[in-house]
Amino acid sequence: MPAVTTTNFPPLPEPPTLARFSATEDLRAAVGLWLAWLGGERRASPHTLAAYGRDLAAFLDFLTTHLGNTPSLAAISQLTTADFRAFLAFRAADIERSSLARGLSTVRSFARFVERRGLAAVPGLAVLRAPKLPKSVPKPLSVADAAELVLAPSELVASAWQAKRDIAVFTLLYGCGLRISEALGLARGEAPLGEQITITGKGQKQRLVPVLAAVRQAIAEYLAVCPYALAADGPLFVGARGGPLSPRLVQQRMQQLRGLLGLPDTATPHALRHSFATHLLGGGGDLRAIQELLGHASLSTTQRYTSVETERLLAVYEAAHPRAR
């Protein structure tokens, strides 16, 4: 492979997530190209880019100590499988297995990128397996708990319009199966007041989601009492001072509701999305249709909800069948 020099790269700003980590100029340039590719062609969100940057920075930080010098593209090409295993062992002491697997996935992504661009070859990763992860099963709320939680903000918030706002947010999460970022990312002009709404999800992929009458009513009631003049291109959901509603505030409100209603710690805003999918499946919904509604790229992600439904059916069987007692 020809030697890699900085003349191979167009001028790019230094990746801010790696600014405090030691790396040679050619490696920094390669990372800049990779991040630009992720944000441009792969349409990764700023949040995803920041996470990838942190993971790769942790790897470069390890290499600086492990190799005893500043890591470069040439040094990465010479890494063996044992070097990558040493990185996993080093990180395993401080982070969860899921984070460890994500970090290795980030390193693989960068390695594949530089290999496709002809900048370096990283054979040491080829035979390395990712840590096995326990199968995570979504933890939805029961139908009764979900219905009670959606209406409960009125008991917590003194301000009538903020209570209506919170009810609208929770109803939207549960009634349409949205991620919290998708719900809070809606503009006033995109308010779900019709029978369908177009949602832009991960990777800027769009999907069409039907809007229940209960969702439309909750949104309309919030808009009727909101004290701020909401611009069409401004946020649909606003905070006490009229700025965009913070996801953290929604999470805090859910935390308060868990204490009020005696719900488990798994009752989070995202649990309403899990509940949407699980309750649809339990009502006879088609798995492919649910995949489209949730915006899952892979059906295997949606299939996790079949495990939840199977557990529920077994629990009903064991409680009801006379031979199970």
Short mmCIF file of C-alpha atoms in Angstrom, two decimals:
data_model
loop_
_atom_site.label_atom_id
_atom_site.label_comp_id
_atom_site.label_asym_id
_atom_site.label_seq_id
_atom_site.Cartn_x
_atom_site.Cartn_y
_atom_site.Cartn_z
CA MET A 1 0.00 0.00 0.00
CA PRO A 2 1.37 3.45 -0.89
CA ALA A 3 2.32 5.68 2.01
CA VAL A 4 -0.43 7.97 3.20
CA THR A 5 0.39 11.65 3.36
CA THR A 6 -1.64 14.67 4.24
CA THR A 7 -1.70 15.66 0.57
CA ASN A 8 -4.24 12.86 0.03
CA PHE A 9 -6.85 14.84 1.95
CA PRO A 10 -8.75 18.05 1.28
CA PRO A 11 -8.43 20.62 4.07
CA LEU A 12 -10.91 19.87 6.84
CA PRO A 13 -11.46 21.37 10.26
CA GLU A 14 -10.14 19.30 13.13
CA PRO A 15 -12.90 17.10 14.59
CA PRO A 16 -13.83 18.86 17.83
CA THR A 17 -14.50 15.58 19.65
CA LEU A 18 -10.87 14.52 19.10
CA ALA A 19 -9.13 17.84 19.72
CA ARG A 20 -7.75 16.84 23.12
CA PHE A 21 -6.44 13.46 21.96
CA SER A 22 -3.06 12.68 20.50
CA ALA A 23 -3.02 11.66 16.84
CA THR A 24 -0.83 12.35 13.83
CA GLU A 25 -1.97 14.75 11.15
CA ASP A 26 -2.84 12.03 8.64
CA LEU A 27 -4.97 10.19 11.21
CA ARG A 28 -6.81 13.37 12.21
CA ALA A 29 -7.50 14.10 8.56
CA ALA A 30 -8.86 10.57 8.04
CA VAL A 31 -11.12 10.96 11.07
CA GLY A 32 -12.36 14.26 9.68
CA LEU A 33 -13.26 12.59 6.39
CA TRP A 34 -15.02 9.77 8.23
CA LEU A 35 -17.12 12.13 10.37
CA ALA A 36 -17.98 14.19 7.28
CA TRP A 37 -19.05 11.01 5.49
CA LEU A 38 -21.20 9.91 8.44
CA GLY A 39 -22.90 13.29 8.64
CA GLY A 40 -23.27 13.74 4.89
CA GLU A 41 -23.84 10.45 3.11
CA ARG A 42 -25.07 8.45 6.13
CA ARG A 43 -27.04 11.41 7.53
CA ALA A 44 -26.01 10.68 11.10
CA SER A 45 -27.45 13.10 13.63
CA PRO A 46 -25.21 15.46 15.64
CA HIS A 47 -25.93 13.30 18.70
CA THR A 48 -24.76 10.16 16.85
CA LEU A 49 -21.67 11.93 15.53
CA ALA A 50 -20.77 13.06 19.05
CA ALA A 51 -21.16 9.50 20.38
CA TYR A 52 -19.00 8.07 17.58
CA GLY A 53 -16.42 10.77 18.21
CA ARG A 54 -16.25 9.94 21.92
CA ASP A 55 -15.89 6.22 21.21
CA LEU A 56 -13.09 6.72 18.70
CA ALA A 57 -11.39 9.23 20.98
CA ALA A 58 -11.37 6.62 23.76
CA PHE A 59 -9.72 4.18 21.37
CA LEU A 60 -7.04 6.68 20.33
CA ASP A 61 -6.44 7.61 23.96
CA PHE A 62 -5.86 3.92 24.74
CA LEU A 63 -3.50 3.55 21.77
CA THR A 64 -1.38 6.48 22.94
CA THR A 65 -0.62 4.63 26.18
CA HIS A 66 -0.65 1.13 24.69
CA LEU A 67 1.78 1.93 21.87
CA GLY A 68 3.82 4.47 23.78
CA ASN A 69 3.64 7.07 21.01
CA THR A 70 1.23 9.16 18.96
CA PRO A 71 -1.12 6.87 16.95
CA SER A 72 -1.07 7.20 13.18
CA LEU A 73 -2.72 5.50 10.22
CA ALA A 74 0.38 3.36 9.76
CA ALA A 75 0.28 2.31 13.43
CA ILE A 76 -3.40 1.37 13.18
CA SER A 77 -2.60 -0.80 10.12
CA GLN A 78 -0.08 -2.72 12.23
CA LEU A 79 -2.43 -3.45 15.13
CA THR A 80 -3.05 -7.12 15.82
CA THR A 81 -6.14 -8.84 17.12
CA ALA A 82 -4.41 -8.98 20.52
CA ASP A 83 -4.13 -5.18 20.51
CA PHE A 84 -7.87 -4.79 19.95
CA ARG A 85 -8.59 -7.37 22.66
CA ALA A 86 -6.39 -5.38 25.00
CA PHE A 87 -8.51 -2.31 24.24
CA LEU A 88 -11.71 -4.22 25.05
CA ALA A 89 -10.21 -5.54 28.29
CA PHE A 90 -9.12 -2.03 29.27
CA ARG A 91 -12.57 -0.55 28.61
CA ALA A 92 -14.51 -3.43 30.16
CA ALA A 93 -13.52 -2.31 33.66
CA ASP A 94 -15.33 1.02 33.31
CA ILE A 95 -18.35 0.61 31.03
CA GLU A 96 -21.34 -1.64 30.42
CA ARG A 97 -21.12 -4.44 27.90
CA SER A 98 -23.53 -2.66 25.55
CA SER A 99 -21.29 0.43 25.54
CA LEU A 100 -18.27 -1.79 24.96
CA ALA A 101 -19.93 -3.35 21.92
CA ARG A 102 -20.89 0.08 20.60
CA GLY A 103 -17.29 1.30 20.99
CA LEU A 104 -15.97 -1.67 19.02
CA SER A 105 -18.60 -1.06 16.36
CA THR A 106 -17.37 2.53 16.05
CA VAL A 107 -13.77 1.38 15.60
CA ARG A 108 -14.93 -1.13 12.96
CA SER A 109 -16.82 1.61 11.13
CA PHE A 110 -13.73 3.80 10.99
CA ALA A 111 -11.53 0.85 9.94
CA ARG A 112 -13.89 -0.08 7.09
CA PHE A 113 -13.95 3.54 5.96
CA VAL A 114 -10.17 3.91 5.72
CA GLU A 115 -9.90 0.53 4.01
CA ARG A 116 -12.48 1.48 1.36
CA ARG A 117 -10.66 4.74 0.78
CA GLY A 118 -7.34 2.93 0.41
CA LEU A 119 -5.84 4.82 3.33
CA ALA A 120 -5.01 1.84 5.55
CA ALA A 121 -5.70 -1.86 6.03
CA VAL A 122 -6.78 -3.13 9.45
CA PRO A 123 -6.64 -6.95 9.28
CA GLY A 124 -6.44 -7.30 13.05
CA LEU A 125 -10.17 -6.58 13.36
CA ALA A 126 -11.32 -9.24 10.89
CA VAL A 127 -11.44 -12.17 13.34
CA LEU A 128 -12.41 -10.20 16.46
CA ARG A 129 -15.91 -10.89 17.73
CA ALA A 130 -18.03 -8.32 19.49
CA PRO A 131 -18.97 -8.98 23.15
CA LYS A 132 -22.15 -11.00 23.47
CA LEU A 133 -25.02 -8.90 24.70
CA PRO A 134 -27.97 -10.14 26.75
CA LYS A 135 -31.15 -9.98 24.71
CA SER A 136 -32.97 -6.87 25.83
CA VAL A 137 -36.74 -7.13 25.91
CA PRO A 138 -38.81 -3.92 25.76
CA LYS A 139 -40.63 -3.13 29.00
CA PRO A 140 -44.01 -1.65 28.09
CA LEU A 141 -46.70 -0.42 30.43
CA SER A 142 -49.99 -2.19 30.76
CA VAL A 143 -52.91 -0.73 28.82
CA ALA A 144 -54.45 0.58 32.06
CA ASP A 145 -51.20 2.11 33.32
CA ALA A 146 -50.49 3.77 29.98
CA ALA A 147 -53.97 5.29 29.86
CA GLU A 148 -53.69 6.56 33.45
CA LEU A 149 -50.21 7.97 32.94
CA VAL A 150 -51.17 9.91 29.82
CA LEU A 151 -53.81 11.87 31.75
CA ALA A 152 -51.95 12.19 35.07
CA PRO A 153 -49.99 15.45 34.45
CA SER A 154 -53.05 17.46 35.50
CA GLU A 155 -52.41 16.29 39.07
CA LEU A 156 -48.81 17.54 39.08
CA VAL A 157 -48.69 20.83 37.22
CA ALA A 158 -50.32 23.93 38.65
CA SER A 159 -50.29 25.67 35.26
CA ALA A 160 -53.26 24.49 33.19
CA TRP A 161 -51.56 25.06 29.85
CA GLN A 162 -48.42 23.17 30.89
CA ALA A 163 -50.56 20.25 32.03
CA LYS A 164 -52.31 20.26 28.63
CA ARG A 165 -48.90 20.37 26.96
CA ASP A 166 -47.59 17.39 28.92
CA ILE A 167 -50.75 15.41 28.23
CA ALA A 168 -50.35 16.19 24.53
CA VAL A 169 -46.72 15.03 24.53
CA PHE A 170 -47.46 11.76 26.34
CA THR A 171 -50.52 11.10 24.20
CA LEU A 172 -48.43 11.64 21.07
CA LEU A 173 -45.69 9.28 22.26
CA TYR A 174 -48.17 6.54 23.13
CA GLY A 175 -50.73 7.14 20.36
CA CYS A 176 -48.22 7.39 17.50
CA GLY A 177 -45.24 5.47 18.85
CA LEU A 178 -42.83 8.35 18.40
CA ARG A 179 -39.39 8.73 19.87
CA ILE A 180 -39.18 11.70 22.24
CA SER A 181 -36.77 13.44 19.84
CA GLU A 182 -39.28 13.03 17.02
CA ALA A 183 -42.15 14.43 19.07
CA LEU A 184 -40.22 17.43 20.39
CA GLY A 185 -38.70 18.01 16.97
CA LEU A 186 -42.08 18.79 15.40
CA ALA A 187 -42.69 22.34 14.25
CA ARG A 188 -45.97 24.17 14.87
CA GLY A 189 -46.75 23.85 11.17
CA GLU A 190 -46.41 20.07 11.50
CA ALA A 191 -48.89 19.75 14.38
CA PRO A 192 -50.65 16.37 14.05
CA LEU A 193 -54.18 17.69 13.66
CA GLY A 194 -55.04 15.58 10.61
CA GLU A 195 -55.41 11.86 10.14
CA GLN A 196 -51.76 11.30 9.22
CA ILE A 197 -48.39 12.86 9.91
CA THR A 198 -45.00 12.51 8.22
CA ILE A 199 -42.24 11.83 10.73
CA THR A 200 -38.54 12.23 10.01
CA GLY A 201 -36.70 9.66 12.12
CA LYS A 202 -33.20 8.29 12.43
CA GLY A 203 -31.00 8.75 9.38
CA GLN A 204 -33.47 11.37 8.09
CA LYS A 205 -35.78 8.55 7.00
CA GLN A 206 -39.41 9.57 6.67
CA ARG A 207 -42.43 7.49 7.55
CA LEU A 208 -46.18 8.09 7.49
CA VAL A 209 -47.94 7.56 10.83
CA PRO A 210 -51.73 7.61 11.36
CA VAL A 211 -52.97 10.00 14.05
CA LEU A 212 -55.67 8.83 16.43
CA ALA A 213 -58.58 11.10 17.31
CA ALA A 214 -57.38 11.15 20.95
CA VAL A 215 -53.99 12.49 19.80
CA ARG A 216 -55.58 15.18 17.63
CA GLN A 217 -57.80 16.25 20.51
CA ALA A 218 -54.91 16.45 23.00
CA ILE A 219 -52.83 18.55 20.58
CA ALA A 220 -55.77 20.86 19.83
CA GLU A 221 -56.49 21.39 23.53
CA TYR A 222 -52.85 22.26 24.18
CA LEU A 223 -52.73 24.73 21.29
CA ALA A 224 -55.95 26.36 22.45
CA VAL A 225 -54.49 27.29 25.85
CA CYS A 226 -50.80 27.81 25.00
CA PRO A 227 -50.02 31.43 25.95
CA TYR A 228 -47.38 31.88 23.26
CA ALA A 229 -47.83 32.73 19.59
CA LEU A 230 -46.17 29.73 17.96
CA ALA A 231 -44.52 30.43 14.61
CA ALA A 232 -45.23 27.89 11.88
CA ASP A 233 -41.54 27.03 11.62
CA GLY A 234 -40.97 27.18 15.39
CA PRO A 235 -41.31 24.33 17.89
CA LEU A 236 -44.74 22.84 18.50
CA PHE A 237 -44.01 22.14 22.17
CA VAL A 238 -42.54 24.97 24.24
CA GLY A 239 -41.36 25.42 27.79
CA ALA A 240 -42.49 27.88 30.47
CA ARG A 241 -40.58 30.75 28.81
CA GLY A 242 -41.63 29.96 25.26
CA GLY A 243 -38.44 28.22 24.15
CA PRO A 244 -38.24 24.64 22.81
CA LEU A 245 -39.39 22.07 25.34
CA SER A 246 -36.44 20.17 26.79
CA PRO A 247 -36.42 16.34 26.67
CA ARG A 248 -35.04 16.45 30.19
CA LEU A 249 -38.18 18.19 31.43
CA VAL A 250 -40.35 15.45 29.88
CA GLN A 251 -38.20 12.82 31.56
CA GLN A 252 -38.47 14.61 34.91
CA ARG A 253 -42.24 14.81 34.58
CA MET A 254 -42.35 11.09 33.90
CA GLN A 255 -40.21 10.49 36.98
CA GLN A 256 -42.69 12.44 39.09
CA LEU A 257 -45.57 10.48 37.62
CA ARG A 258 -43.88 7.18 38.43
CA GLY A 259 -43.87 8.14 42.11
CA LEU A 260 -47.44 9.36 41.98
CA LEU A 261 -48.81 6.25 40.26
CA GLY A 262 -46.49 3.66 41.79
CA LEU A 263 -44.97 2.65 38.45
CA PRO A 264 -41.56 0.95 38.06
CA ASP A 265 -38.38 2.75 37.02
CA THR A 266 -38.82 1.28 33.53
CA ALA A 267 -41.77 3.64 32.99
CA THR A 268 -39.95 6.22 30.87
CA PRO A 269 -41.04 8.34 27.90
CA HIS A 270 -39.56 5.69 25.62
CA ALA A 271 -41.65 3.04 27.40
CA LEU A 272 -44.71 4.71 25.85
CA ARG A 273 -43.27 3.89 22.42
CA HIS A 274 -42.71 0.30 23.58
CA SER A 275 -46.30 0.24 24.83
CA PHE A 276 -47.59 1.48 21.47
CA ALA A 277 -45.91 -1.41 19.65
CA THR A 278 -46.72 -4.08 22.22
CA HIS A 279 -50.38 -3.14 22.49
CA LEU A 280 -50.73 -3.07 18.70
CA LEU A 281 -49.18 -6.53 18.47
CA GLY A 282 -51.40 -7.82 21.26
CA GLY A 283 -54.43 -6.48 19.39
CA GLY A 284 -53.54 -8.42 16.27
CA GLY A 285 -51.35 -5.87 14.50
CA ASP A 286 -49.13 -7.09 11.68
CA LEU A 287 -45.41 -7.14 12.54
CA ARG A 288 -44.40 -5.59 9.21
CA ALA A 289 -46.90 -2.78 9.64
CA ILE A 290 -45.63 -2.11 13.17
CA GLN A 291 -42.08 -2.01 11.79
CA GLU A 292 -43.13 0.71 9.35
CA LEU A 293 -44.96 2.68 12.04
CA LEU A 294 -41.94 2.60 14.37
CA GLY A 295 -39.45 3.40 11.61
CA HIS A 296 -37.26 0.37 12.33
CA ALA A 297 -34.71 -0.34 9.61
CA SER A 298 -34.66 -4.05 10.46
CA LEU A 299 -37.57 -6.37 11.19
CA SER A 300 -35.42 -8.13 13.80
CA THR A 301 -35.63 -4.98 15.95
CA THR A 302 -39.43 -5.07 15.81
CA GLN A 303 -39.51 -8.79 16.53
CA ARG A 304 -38.36 -8.10 20.09
CA TYR A 305 -41.95 -7.22 20.85
CA THR A 306 -43.08 -10.78 20.08
CA SER A 307 -41.11 -11.89 23.16
CA VAL A 308 -43.07 -9.42 25.28
CA GLU A 309 -46.38 -10.70 23.93
CA THR A 310 -45.32 -14.33 24.45
CA GLU A 311 -44.46 -13.60 28.09
CA ARG A 312 -47.83 -11.92 28.57
CA LEU A 313 -49.73 -14.85 27.08
CA LEU A 314 -47.81 -17.31 29.26
CA ALA A 315 -48.63 -15.26 32.34
CA VAL A 316 -52.33 -15.26 31.41
CA TYR A 317 -52.19 -19.01 30.80
CA GLU A 318 -50.53 -19.76 34.11
CA ALA A 319 -53.03 -17.59 35.98
CA ALA A 320 -56.11 -18.99 34.25
CA HIS A 321 -55.47 -22.64 33.38
CA PRO A 322 -56.47 -25.02 36.21
CA ARG A 323 -53.57 -27.41 35.45
CA ALA A 324 -51.03 -24.57 35.83
CA ARG A 325 -51.76 -24.07 39.51
#
